[in-house]
Short mmCIF file of C-alpha atoms and ligand atoms in Angstrom, two decimals:
data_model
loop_
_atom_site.label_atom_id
_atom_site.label_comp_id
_atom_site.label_asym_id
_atom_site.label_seq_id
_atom_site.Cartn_x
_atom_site.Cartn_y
_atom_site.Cartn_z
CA UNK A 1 -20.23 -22.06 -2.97
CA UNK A 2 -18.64 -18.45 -2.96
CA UNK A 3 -15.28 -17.55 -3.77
CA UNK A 4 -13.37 -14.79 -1.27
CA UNK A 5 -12.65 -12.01 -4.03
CA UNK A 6 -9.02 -11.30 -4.94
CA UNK A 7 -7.45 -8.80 -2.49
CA UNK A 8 -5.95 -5.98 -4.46
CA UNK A 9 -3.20 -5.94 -2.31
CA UNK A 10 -0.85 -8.54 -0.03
CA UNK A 11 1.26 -7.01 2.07
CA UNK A 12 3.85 -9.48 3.31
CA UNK A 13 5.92 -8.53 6.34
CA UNK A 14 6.74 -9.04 10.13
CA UNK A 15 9.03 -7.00 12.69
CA UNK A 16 11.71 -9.40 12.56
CA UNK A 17 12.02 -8.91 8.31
CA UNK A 18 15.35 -7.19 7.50
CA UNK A 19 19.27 -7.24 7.97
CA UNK A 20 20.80 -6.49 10.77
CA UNK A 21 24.81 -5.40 10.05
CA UNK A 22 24.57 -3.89 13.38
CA UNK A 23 26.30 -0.67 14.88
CA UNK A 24 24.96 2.50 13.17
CA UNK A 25 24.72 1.21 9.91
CA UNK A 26 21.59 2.40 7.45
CA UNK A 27 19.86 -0.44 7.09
CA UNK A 28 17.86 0.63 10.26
CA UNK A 29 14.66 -1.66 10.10
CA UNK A 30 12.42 1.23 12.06
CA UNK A 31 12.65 2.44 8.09
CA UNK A 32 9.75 -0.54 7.19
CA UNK A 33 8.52 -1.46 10.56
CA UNK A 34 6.92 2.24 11.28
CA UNK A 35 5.77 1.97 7.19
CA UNK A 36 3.98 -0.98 8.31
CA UNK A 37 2.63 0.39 11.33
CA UNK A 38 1.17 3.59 9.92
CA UNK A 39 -0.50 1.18 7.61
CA UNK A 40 -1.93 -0.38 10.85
CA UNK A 41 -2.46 2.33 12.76
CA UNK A 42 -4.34 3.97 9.53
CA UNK A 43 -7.19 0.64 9.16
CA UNK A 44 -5.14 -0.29 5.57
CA UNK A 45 -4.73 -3.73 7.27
CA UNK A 46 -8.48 -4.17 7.66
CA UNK A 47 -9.67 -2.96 4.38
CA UNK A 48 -11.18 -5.98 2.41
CA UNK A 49 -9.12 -5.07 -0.41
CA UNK A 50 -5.91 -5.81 1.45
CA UNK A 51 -4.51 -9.19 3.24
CA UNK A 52 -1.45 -9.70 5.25
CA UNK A 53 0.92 -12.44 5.50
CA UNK A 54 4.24 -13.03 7.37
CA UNK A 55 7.37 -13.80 6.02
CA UNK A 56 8.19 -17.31 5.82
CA UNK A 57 11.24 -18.88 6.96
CA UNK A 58 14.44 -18.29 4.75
CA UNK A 59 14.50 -18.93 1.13
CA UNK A 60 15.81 -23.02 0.89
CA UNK A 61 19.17 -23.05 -1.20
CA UNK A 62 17.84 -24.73 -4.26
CA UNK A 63 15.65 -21.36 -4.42
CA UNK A 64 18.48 -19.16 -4.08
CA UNK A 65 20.21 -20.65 -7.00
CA UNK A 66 17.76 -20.11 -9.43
CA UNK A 67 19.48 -16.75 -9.30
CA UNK A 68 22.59 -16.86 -7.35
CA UNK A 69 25.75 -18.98 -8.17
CA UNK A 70 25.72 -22.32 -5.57
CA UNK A 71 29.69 -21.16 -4.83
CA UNK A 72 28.18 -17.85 -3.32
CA UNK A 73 25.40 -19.41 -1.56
CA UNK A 74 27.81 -21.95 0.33
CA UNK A 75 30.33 -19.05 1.13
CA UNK A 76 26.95 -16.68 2.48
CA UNK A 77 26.43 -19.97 4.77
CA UNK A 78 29.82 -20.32 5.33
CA UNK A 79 30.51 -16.35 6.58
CA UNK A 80 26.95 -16.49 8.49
CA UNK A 81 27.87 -19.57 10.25
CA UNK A 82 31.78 -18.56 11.19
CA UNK A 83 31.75 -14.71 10.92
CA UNK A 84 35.43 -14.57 11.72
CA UNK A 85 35.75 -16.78 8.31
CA UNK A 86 35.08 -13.12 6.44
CA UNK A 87 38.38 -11.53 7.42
CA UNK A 88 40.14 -13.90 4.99
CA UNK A 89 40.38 -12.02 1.35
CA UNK A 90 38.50 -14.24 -0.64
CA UNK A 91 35.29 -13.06 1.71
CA UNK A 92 36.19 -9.36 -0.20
CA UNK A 93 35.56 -11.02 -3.49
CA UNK A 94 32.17 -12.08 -2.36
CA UNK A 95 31.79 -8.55 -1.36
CA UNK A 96 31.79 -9.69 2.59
CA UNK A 97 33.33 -6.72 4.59
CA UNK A 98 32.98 -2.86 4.36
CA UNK A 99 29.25 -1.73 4.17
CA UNK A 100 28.49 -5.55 4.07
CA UNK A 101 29.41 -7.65 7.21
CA UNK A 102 29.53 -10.83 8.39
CA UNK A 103 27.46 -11.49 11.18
CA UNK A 104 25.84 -14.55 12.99
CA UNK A 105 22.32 -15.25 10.89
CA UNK A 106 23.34 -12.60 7.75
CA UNK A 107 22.61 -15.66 5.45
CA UNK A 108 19.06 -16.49 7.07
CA UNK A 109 18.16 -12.66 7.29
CA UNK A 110 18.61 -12.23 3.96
CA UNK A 111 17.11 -15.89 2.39
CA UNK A 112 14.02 -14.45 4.74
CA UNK A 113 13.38 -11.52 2.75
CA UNK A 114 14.43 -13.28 -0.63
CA UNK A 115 11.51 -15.55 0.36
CA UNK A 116 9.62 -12.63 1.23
CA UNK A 117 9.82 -11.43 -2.40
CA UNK A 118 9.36 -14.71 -3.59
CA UNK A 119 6.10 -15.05 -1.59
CA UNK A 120 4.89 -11.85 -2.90
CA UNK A 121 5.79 -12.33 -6.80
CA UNK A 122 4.32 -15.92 -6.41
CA UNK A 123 1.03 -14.43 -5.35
CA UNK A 124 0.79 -12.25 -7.96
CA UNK A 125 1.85 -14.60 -10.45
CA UNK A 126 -0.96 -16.88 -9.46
CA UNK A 127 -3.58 -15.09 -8.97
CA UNK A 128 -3.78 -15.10 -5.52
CA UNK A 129 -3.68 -11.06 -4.94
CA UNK A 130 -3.62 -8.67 -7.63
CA UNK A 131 -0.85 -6.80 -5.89
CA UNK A 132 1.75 -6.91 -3.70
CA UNK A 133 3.78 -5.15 -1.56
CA UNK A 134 7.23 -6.29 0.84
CA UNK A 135 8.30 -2.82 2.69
CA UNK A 136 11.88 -4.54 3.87
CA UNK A 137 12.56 -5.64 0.34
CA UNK A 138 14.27 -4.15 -2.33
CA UNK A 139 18.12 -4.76 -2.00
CA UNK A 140 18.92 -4.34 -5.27
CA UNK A 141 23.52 -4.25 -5.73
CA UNK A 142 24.23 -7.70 -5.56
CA UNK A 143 25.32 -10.08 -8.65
CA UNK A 144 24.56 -13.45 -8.87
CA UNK A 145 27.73 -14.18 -7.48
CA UNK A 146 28.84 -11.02 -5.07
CA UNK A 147 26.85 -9.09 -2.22
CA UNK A 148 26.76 -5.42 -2.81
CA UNK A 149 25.80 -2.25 -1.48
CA UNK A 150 23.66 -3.06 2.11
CA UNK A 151 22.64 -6.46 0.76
CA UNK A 152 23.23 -10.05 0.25
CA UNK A 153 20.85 -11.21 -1.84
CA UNK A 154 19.93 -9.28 -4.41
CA UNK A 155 16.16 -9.30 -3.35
CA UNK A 156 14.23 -7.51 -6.75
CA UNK A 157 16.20 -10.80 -8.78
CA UNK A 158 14.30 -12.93 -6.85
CA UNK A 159 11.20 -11.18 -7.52
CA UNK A 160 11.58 -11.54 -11.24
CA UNK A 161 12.73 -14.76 -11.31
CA UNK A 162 9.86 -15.98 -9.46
CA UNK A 163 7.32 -14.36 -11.98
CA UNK A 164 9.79 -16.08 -14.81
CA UNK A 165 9.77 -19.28 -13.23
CA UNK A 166 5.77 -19.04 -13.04
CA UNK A 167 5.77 -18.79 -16.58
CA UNK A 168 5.80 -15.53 -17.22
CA UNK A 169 7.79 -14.49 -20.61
CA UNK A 170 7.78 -10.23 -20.36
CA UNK A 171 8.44 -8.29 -16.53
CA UNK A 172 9.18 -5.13 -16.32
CA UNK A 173 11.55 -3.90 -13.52
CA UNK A 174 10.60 -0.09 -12.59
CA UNK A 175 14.08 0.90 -10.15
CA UNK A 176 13.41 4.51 -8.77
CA UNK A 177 16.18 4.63 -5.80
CA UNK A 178 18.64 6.99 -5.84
CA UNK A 179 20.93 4.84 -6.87
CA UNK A 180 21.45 2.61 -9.93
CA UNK A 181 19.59 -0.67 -9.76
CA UNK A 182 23.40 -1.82 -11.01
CA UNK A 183 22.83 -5.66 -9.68
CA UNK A 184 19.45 -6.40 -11.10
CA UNK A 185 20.47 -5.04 -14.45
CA UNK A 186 23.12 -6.90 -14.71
CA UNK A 187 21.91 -10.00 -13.67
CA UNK A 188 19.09 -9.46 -16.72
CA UNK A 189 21.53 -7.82 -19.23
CA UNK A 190 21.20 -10.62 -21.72
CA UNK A 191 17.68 -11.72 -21.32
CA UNK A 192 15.16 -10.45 -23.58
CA UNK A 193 12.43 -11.36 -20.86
CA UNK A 194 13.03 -8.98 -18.59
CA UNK A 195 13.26 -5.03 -19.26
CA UNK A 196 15.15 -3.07 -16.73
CA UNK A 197 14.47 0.58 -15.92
CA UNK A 198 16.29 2.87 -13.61
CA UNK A 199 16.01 6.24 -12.61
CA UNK A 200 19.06 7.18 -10.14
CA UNK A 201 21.26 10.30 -9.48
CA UNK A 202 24.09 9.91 -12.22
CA UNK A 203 26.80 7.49 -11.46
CA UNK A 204 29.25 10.04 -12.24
CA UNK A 205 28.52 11.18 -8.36
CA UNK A 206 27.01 8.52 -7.07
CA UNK A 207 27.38 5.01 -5.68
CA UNK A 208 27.38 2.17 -7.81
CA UNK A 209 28.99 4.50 -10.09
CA UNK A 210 26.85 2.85 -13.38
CA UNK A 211 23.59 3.33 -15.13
CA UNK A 212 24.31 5.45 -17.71
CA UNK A 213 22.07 5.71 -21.04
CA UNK A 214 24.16 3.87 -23.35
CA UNK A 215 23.88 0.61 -21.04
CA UNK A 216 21.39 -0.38 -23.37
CA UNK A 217 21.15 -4.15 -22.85
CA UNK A 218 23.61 -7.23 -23.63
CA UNK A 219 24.25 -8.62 -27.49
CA UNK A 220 21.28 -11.36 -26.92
CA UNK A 221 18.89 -8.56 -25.11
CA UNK A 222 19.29 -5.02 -26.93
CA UNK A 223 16.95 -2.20 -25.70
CA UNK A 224 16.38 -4.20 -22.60
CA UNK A 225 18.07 -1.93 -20.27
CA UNK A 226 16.87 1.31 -19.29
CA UNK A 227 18.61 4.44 -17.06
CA UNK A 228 17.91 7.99 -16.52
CA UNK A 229 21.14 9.61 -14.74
CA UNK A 230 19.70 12.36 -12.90
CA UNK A 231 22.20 15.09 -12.07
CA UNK A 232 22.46 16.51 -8.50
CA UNK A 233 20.10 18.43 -6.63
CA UNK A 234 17.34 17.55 -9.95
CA UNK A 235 14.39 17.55 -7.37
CA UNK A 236 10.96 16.36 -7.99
CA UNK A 237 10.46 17.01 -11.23
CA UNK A 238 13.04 15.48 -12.46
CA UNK A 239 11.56 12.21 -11.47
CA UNK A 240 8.44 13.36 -12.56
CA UNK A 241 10.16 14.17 -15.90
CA UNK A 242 11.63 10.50 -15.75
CA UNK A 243 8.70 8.72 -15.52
CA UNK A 244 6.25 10.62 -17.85
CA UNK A 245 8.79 10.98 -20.74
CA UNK A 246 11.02 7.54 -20.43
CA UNK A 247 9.68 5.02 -17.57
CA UNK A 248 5.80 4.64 -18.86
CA UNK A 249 6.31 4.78 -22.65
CA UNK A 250 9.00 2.19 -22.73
CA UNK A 251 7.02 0.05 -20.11
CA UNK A 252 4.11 0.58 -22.39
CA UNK A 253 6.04 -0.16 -25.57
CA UNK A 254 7.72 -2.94 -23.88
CA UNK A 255 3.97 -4.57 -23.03
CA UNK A 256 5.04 -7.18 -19.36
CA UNK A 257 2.68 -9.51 -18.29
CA UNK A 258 3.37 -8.10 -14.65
CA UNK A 259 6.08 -5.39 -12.98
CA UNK A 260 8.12 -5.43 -10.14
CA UNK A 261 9.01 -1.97 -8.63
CA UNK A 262 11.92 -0.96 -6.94
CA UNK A 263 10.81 2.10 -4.86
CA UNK A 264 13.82 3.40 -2.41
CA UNK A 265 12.77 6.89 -1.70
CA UNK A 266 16.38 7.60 -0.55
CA UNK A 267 16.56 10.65 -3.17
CA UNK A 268 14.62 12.56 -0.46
CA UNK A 269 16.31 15.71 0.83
CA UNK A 270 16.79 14.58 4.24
CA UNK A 271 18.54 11.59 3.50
CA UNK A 272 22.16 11.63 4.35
CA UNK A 273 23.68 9.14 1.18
CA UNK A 274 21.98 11.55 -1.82
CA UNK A 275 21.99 14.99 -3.18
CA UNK A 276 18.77 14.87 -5.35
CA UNK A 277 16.74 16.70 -2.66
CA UNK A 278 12.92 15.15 -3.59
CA UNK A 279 10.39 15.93 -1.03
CA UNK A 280 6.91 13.96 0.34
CA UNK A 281 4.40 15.37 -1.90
CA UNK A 282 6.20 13.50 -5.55
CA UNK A 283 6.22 10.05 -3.78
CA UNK A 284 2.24 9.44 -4.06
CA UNK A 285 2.41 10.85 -7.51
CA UNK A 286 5.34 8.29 -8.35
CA UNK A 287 2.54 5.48 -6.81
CA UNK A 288 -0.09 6.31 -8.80
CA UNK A 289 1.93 6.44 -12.01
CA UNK A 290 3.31 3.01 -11.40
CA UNK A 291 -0.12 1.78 -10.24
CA UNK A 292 -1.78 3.14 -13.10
CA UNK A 293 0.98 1.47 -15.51
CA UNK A 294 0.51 -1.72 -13.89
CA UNK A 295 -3.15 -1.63 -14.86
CA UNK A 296 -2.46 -0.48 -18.38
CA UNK A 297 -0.31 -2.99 -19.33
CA UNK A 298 -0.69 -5.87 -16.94
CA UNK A 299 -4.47 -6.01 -15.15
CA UNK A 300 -2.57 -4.24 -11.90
CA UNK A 301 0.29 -7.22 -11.52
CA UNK A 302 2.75 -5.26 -9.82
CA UNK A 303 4.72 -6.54 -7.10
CA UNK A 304 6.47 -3.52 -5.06
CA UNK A 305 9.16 -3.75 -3.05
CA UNK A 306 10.87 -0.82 -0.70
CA UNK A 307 14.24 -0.04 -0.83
CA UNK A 308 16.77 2.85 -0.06
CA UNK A 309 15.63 5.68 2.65
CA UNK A 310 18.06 6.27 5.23
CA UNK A 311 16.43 8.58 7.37
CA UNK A 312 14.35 6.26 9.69
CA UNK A 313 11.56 8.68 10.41
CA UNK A 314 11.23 10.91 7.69
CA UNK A 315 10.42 9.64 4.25
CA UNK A 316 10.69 6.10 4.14
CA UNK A 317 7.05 5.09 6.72
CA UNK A 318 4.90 7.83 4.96
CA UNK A 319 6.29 6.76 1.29
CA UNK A 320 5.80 3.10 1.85
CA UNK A 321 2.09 3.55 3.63
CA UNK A 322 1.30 5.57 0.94
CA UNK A 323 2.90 3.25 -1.12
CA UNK A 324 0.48 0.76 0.27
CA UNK A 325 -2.91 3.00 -0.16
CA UNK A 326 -2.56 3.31 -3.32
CA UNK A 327 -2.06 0.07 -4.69
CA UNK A 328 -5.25 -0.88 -2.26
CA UNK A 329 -6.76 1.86 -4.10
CA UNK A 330 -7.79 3.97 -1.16
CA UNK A 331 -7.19 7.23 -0.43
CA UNK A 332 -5.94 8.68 2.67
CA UNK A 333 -6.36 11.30 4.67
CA UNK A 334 -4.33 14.13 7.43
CA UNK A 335 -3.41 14.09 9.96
CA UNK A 336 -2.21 10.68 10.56
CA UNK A 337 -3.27 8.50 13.18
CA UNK A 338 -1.88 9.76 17.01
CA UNK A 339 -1.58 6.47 17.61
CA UNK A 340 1.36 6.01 15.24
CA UNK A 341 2.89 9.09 16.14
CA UNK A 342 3.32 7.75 19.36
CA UNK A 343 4.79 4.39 18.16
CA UNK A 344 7.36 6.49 16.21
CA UNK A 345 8.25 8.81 19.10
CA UNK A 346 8.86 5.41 21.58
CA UNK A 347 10.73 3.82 18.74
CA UNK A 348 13.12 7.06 19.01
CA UNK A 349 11.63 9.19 16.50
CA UNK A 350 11.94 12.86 17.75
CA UNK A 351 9.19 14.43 15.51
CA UNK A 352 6.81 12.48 13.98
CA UNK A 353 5.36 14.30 11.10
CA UNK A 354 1.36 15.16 12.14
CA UNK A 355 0.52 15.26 8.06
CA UNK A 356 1.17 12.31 5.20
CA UNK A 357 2.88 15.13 3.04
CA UNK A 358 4.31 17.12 5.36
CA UNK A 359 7.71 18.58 4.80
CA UNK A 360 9.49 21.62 4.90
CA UNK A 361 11.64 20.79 1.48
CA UNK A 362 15.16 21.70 1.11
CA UNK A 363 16.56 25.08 1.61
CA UNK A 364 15.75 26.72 -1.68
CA UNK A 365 19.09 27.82 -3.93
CA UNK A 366 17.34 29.53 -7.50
CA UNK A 367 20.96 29.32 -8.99
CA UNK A 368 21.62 25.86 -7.92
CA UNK A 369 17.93 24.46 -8.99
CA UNK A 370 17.60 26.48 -12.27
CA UNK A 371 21.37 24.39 -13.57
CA UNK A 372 19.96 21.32 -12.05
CA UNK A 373 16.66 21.23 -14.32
CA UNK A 374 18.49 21.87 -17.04
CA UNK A 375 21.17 19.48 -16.53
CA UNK A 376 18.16 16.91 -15.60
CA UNK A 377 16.56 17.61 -19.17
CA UNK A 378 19.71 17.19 -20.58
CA UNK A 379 19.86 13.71 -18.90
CA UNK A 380 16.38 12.70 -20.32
CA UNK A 381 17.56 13.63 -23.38
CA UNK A 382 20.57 11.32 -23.64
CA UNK A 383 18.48 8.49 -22.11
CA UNK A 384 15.80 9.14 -25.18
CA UNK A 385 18.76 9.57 -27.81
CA UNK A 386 20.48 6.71 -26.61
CA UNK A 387 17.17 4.34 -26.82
CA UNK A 388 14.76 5.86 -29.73
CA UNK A 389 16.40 2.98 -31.92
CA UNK A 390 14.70 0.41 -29.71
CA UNK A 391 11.68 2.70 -28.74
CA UNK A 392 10.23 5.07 -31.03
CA UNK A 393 7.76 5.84 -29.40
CA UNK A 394 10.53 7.92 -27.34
CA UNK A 395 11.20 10.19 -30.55
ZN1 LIG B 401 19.63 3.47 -2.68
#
């Protein structure tokens, strides 16, 4: 008898993955549904290397609470069952209202792509797929008792806490959205089990307003917590910076037995909730780097999730297809397929790009980029002064 080999790569998704806050809010789900479809439309689907599942159904409550505090879950059902429940002031301390409402089903979207993540971290924990990959995951704010920041759950928790509860006893969690990857850190502070590392425009002008370098890990957990404040306007090579100088040697030093990326490409220049101003060609570089770490340190366990990218049609379905062919460990090739050009265009998408990198960049400044690389090396500096203690390999 013959065993099927290992796909290198799950991708777990379906059109009806993702929150829906309604109105003109950013969590548009065109952002992972075209991602998914240019993987389609491209053959990545097909490849031998890669499988597909759909998301199960939501995340059962005795799940959720292996991260989140039962007196949260009950008030999510609660708010998602009686909507108008959430104008009473205790929903605000459950961070119900604002950028996070109450509507009809919020509880079961969000347990869906909590069990999503699960599904995907399982796999990889197990053997089933070397890889893994959820495009409409990656909420990343919430506590383990509050909703935060465009999510419920926090979904990346759930991703670790699925590899812990496999057994695992070292992840890594690699956060490169714009903004701090506050929740998850938090929620890890004090275990030593877990290493946290985010790289995010600096808190000082950004939303969650944390992450700073000396958030260096709870009393029972020192070094465990990682962050790079990038200043604005830092551009790509800031992040490439980031990662070559702080994200791989402390992932290296740290040694997981599998990693769970965060990768919100919201720091791109056309998105309208950041002022970092990346552009298309650093995202596959940030892949490969976090592919190749994966298979360094953990035979290519890495469980990706998406994340911020607010523009619809720009970044976020190139980034995350890309995302995809390179954890499938193909390459790919301009210009992309017609055929998902014209799925983008009738999903309202004025101007599909024709090539996977194309992009015209921001509007160049000299003065305004020369002080941003320097404030963005000062930045990596305080992140490697404020950790060489716990990794000298920094120094
Ligand atoms: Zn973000």
């Amino acid at each position: 008898m013959t065993t099927a080999p290992v796909p290198r790569l799950l991708v777990v998704h379906d059109d009806d993955l993702g929150m829906r806050f309604g109105g003109d809010h950013p969590t548009d789900r065109r952002r992972h549904q075209l991602a998914v479809a240019l993987c389609r439309e491209s053959g990545l689907l097909n490849l031998a290397a890669v499988s597909t599942a759909q998301a199960p159904g939501p995340m059962p409550d005795e799940g959720l609470e292996r991260v989140f505090a039962p007196a949260f879950v009950r008030a999510m059902h609660r708010y998602s069952r009686t909507p108008v429940l959430a104008a009473e002031p205790e929903a605000r301390q459950w961070g119900i209202g604002g950028d996070n409402n109450a509507y009809p089903g919020m509880h079961e979207d969000s347990a869906r792509v909590c069990a999503a993540c699960a599904l995907a971290a399982a796999a990889v924990a197990d053997g089933r797929a070397r890889s893994a990959l959820v495009p409409a995951g990656g909420a990343h704010h919430g506590l383990a008792n509050r909703a935060w920041g465009f999510g419920i759950y926090n979904e990346t928790a759930v991703a670790i806490q699925t590899l812990l509860d496999a057994g695992l006893e070292r992840v890594a969690y690699i956060d490169l959205d714009v903004h701090h990857g506050n929740g998850t850190q938090w929620i890890y502070y004090d275990d030593p089990r877990v290493l946290t590392v985010s790289v995010h425009e600096s808190g000082h002008h950004l939303f969650p307003g944390s992450g700073f370098p000396v958030e260096t890990g709870g009393a029972a957990a020192p070094g465990s917590s990682v962050n790079v404040a990038l200043p604005p306007f830092a551009g790509d090579d800031a992040y490439r910076r980031a990662m070559s100088r702080v994200v791989v040697p402390v992932v290296r030093a740290f040694g997981p037995q599998a990693i769970v990326a965060q990768c919100g490409v919201d720091h791109h220049h056309a998105d309208p909730l950041s002022h970092i101003l990346t552009t298309m060609p650093l995202y596959p570089e940030l892949w490969r780097a976090l592919r190749e770490l994966a298979d360094d340190t953990c035979d290519g366990r890495l469980v990706a999730l998406g994340g911020g990218g607010y523009e619809p049609c720009t970044a976020p379905p190139r980034a995350w297809a890309a995302l995809a062919a390179e954890m499938a460990g193909v390459a790919v090739a301009d210009p992309v397929p017609e055929s998902w050009r014209e799925i983008a265009l009738a999903a309202g998408c004025p101007e599909p790009a024709r090539g996977w990198l194309e992009d015209p960049g921001p509007a160049p400044d000299h003065d305004r980029d020369h002080a941003a690389a320097a404030a963005a090396e000062e930045a990596i500096h305080l992140t490697v002064t404020a950790l060489a203690r716990f990794f000298p390999v920094l120094v």
